[in-house]
PDB file of C-alpha atoms in Angstrom:
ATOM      1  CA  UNK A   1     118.231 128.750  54.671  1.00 52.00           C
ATOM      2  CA  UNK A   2     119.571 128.901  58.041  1.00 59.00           C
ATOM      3  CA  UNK A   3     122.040 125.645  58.863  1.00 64.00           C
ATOM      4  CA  UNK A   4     122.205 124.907  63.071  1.00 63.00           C
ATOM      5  CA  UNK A   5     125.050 124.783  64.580  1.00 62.00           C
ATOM      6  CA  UNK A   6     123.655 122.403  67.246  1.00 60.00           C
ATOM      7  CA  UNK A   7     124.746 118.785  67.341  1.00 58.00           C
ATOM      8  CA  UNK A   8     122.287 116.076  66.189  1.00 58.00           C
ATOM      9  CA  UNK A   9     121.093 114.586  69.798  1.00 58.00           C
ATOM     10  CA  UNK A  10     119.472 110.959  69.067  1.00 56.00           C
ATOM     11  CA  UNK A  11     115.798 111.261  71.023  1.00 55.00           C
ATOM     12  CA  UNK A  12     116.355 109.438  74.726  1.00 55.00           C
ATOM     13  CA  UNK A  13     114.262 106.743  75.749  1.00 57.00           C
ATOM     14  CA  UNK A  14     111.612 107.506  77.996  1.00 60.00           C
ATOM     15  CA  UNK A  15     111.425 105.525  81.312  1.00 63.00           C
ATOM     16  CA  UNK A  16     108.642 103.835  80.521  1.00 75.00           C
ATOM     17  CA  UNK A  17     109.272 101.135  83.694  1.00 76.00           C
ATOM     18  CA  UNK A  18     108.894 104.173  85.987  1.00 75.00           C
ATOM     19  CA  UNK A  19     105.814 104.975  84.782  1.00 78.00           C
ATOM     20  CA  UNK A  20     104.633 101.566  85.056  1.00 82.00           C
ATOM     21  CA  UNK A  21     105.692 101.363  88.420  1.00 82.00           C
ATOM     22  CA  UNK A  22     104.406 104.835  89.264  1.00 80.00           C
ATOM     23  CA  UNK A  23     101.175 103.688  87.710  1.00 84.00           C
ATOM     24  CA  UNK A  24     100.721 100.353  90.015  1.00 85.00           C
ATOM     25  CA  UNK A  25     101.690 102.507  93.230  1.00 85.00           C
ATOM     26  CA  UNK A  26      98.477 104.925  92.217  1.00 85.00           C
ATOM     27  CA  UNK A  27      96.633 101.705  91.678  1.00 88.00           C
ATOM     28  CA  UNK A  28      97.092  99.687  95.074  1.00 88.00           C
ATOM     29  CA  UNK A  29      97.233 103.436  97.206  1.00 87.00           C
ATOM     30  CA  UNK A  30      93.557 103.624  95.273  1.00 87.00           C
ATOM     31  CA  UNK A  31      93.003  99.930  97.122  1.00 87.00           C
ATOM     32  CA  UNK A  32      94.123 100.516 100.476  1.00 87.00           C
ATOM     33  CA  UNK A  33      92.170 103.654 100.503  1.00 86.00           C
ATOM     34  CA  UNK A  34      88.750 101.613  99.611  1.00 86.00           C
ATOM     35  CA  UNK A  35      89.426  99.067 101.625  1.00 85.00           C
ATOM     36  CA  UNK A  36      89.228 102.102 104.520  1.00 83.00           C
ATOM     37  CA  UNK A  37      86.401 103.334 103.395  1.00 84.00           C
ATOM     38  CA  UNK A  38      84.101  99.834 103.297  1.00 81.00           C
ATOM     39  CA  UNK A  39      85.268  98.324 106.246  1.00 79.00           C
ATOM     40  CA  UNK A  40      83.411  99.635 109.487  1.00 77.00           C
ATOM     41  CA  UNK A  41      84.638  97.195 112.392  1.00 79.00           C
ATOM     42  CA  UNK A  42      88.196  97.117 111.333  1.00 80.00           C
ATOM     43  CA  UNK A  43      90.522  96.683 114.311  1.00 84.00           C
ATOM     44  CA  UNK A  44      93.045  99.565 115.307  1.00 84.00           C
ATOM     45  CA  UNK A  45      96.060  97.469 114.929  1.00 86.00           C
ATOM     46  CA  UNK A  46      95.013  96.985 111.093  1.00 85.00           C
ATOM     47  CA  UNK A  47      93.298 100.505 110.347  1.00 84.00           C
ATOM     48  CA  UNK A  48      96.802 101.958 111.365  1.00 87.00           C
ATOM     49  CA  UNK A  49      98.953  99.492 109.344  1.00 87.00           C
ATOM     50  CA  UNK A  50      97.060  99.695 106.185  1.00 86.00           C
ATOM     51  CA  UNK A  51      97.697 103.759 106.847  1.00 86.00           C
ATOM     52  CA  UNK A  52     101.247 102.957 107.594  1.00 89.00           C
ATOM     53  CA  UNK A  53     101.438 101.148 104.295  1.00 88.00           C
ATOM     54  CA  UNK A  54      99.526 103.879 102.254  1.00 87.00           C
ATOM     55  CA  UNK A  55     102.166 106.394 103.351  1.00 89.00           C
ATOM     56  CA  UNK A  56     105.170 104.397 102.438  1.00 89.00           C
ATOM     57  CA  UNK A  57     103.530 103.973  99.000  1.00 88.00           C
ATOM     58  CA  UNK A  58     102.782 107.844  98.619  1.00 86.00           C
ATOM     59  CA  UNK A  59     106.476 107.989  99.881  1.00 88.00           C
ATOM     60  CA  UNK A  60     107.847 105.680  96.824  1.00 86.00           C
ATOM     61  CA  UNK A  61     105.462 107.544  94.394  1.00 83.00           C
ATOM     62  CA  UNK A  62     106.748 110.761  94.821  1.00 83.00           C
ATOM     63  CA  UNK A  63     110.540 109.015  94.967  1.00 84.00           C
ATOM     64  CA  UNK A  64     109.808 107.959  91.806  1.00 82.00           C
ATOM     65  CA  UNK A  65     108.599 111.055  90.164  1.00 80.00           C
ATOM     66  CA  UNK A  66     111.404 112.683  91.274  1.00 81.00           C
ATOM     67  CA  UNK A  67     113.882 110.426  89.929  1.00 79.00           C
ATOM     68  CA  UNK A  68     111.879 110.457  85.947  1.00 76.00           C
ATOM     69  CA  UNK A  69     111.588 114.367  86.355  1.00 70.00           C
ATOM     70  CA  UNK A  70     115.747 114.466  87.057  1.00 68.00           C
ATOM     71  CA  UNK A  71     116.743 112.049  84.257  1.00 65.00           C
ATOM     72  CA  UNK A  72     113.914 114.331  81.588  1.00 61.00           C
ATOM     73  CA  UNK A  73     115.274 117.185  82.874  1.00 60.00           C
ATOM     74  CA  UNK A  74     118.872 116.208  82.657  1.00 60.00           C
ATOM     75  CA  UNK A  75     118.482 114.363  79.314  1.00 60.00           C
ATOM     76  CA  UNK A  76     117.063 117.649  78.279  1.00 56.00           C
ATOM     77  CA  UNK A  77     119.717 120.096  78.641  1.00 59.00           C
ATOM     78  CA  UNK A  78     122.773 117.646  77.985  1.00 58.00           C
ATOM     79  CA  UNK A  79     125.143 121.127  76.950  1.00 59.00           C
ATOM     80  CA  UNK A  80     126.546 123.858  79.500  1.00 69.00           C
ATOM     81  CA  UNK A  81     126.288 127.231  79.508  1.00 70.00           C
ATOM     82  CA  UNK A  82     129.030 128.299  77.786  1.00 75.00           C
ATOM     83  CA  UNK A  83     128.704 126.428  74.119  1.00 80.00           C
ATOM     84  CA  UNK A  84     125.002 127.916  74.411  1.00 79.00           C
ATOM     85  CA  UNK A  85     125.941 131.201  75.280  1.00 84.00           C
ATOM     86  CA  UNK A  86     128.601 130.781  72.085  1.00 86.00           C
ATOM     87  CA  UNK A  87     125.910 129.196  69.710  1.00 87.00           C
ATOM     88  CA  UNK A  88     123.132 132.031  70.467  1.00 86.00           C
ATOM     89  CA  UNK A  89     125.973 135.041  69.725  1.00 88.00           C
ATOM     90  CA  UNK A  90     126.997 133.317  65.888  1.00 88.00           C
ATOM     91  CA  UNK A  91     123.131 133.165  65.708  1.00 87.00           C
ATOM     92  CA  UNK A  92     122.507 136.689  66.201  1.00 85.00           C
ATOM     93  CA  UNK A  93     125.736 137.795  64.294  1.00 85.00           C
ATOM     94  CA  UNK A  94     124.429 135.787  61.400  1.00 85.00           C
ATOM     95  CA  UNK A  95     120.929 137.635  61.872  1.00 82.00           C
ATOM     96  CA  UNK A  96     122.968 140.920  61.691  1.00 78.00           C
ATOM     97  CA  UNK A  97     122.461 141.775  58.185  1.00 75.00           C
ATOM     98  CA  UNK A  98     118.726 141.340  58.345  1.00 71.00           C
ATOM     99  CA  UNK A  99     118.766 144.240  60.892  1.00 65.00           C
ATOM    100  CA  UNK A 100     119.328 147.023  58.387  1.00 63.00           C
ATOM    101  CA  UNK A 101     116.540 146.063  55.664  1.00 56.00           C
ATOM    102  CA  UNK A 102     113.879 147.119  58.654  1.00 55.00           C
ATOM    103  CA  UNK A 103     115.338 150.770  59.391  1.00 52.00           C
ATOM    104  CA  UNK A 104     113.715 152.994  56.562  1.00 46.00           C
TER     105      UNK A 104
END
């Protein structure tokens, strides 16, 4: 049996109100854009602020995404370089001996 040498990391929360919110942004950009598409004598000064408003919400989405894809990523990989690059060299010394039982 092989024992890790890797601390026990408790699972982190997922940001479940980011999705939520990333979720309602999809939802009212999926308005604005049918409320283009059905209205036919809709004045310029409207047509471009409803645009206007689309792109700010396209603008938070991807804010957003980036922000939950930093914290998963950075949750992710919580130790440096050096205690992995430590951890995967006892690993492989400890694998040593299983080396010589495939030479024949």
């Amino acid at each position: 049996m092989i024992d890790s040498s890797r601390p026990a990391t408790p699972p982190t929360p997922q940001p479940t109100l980011a999705y939520t919110a990333l979720a309602l942004l999809l939802g009212a950009v999926g308005l604005i854009t049918l409320a283009l598409s059905l209205t036919h004598d809709l004045g310029t000064p409207a047509f471009f602020s409803l645009i206007g408003a689309e792109l700010l919400l396209v603008a938070a989405m991807g804010a957003l995404f980036g922000t939950v894809q930093v914290r998963s990523t950075a949750a992710a990989a919580p130790e440096d370089a050096a205690a992995r690059r430590l951890r995967d060299e006892a690993t492989l010394d400890a694998l040593e001996p299983l080396r010589g039982g495939e030479q024949r």
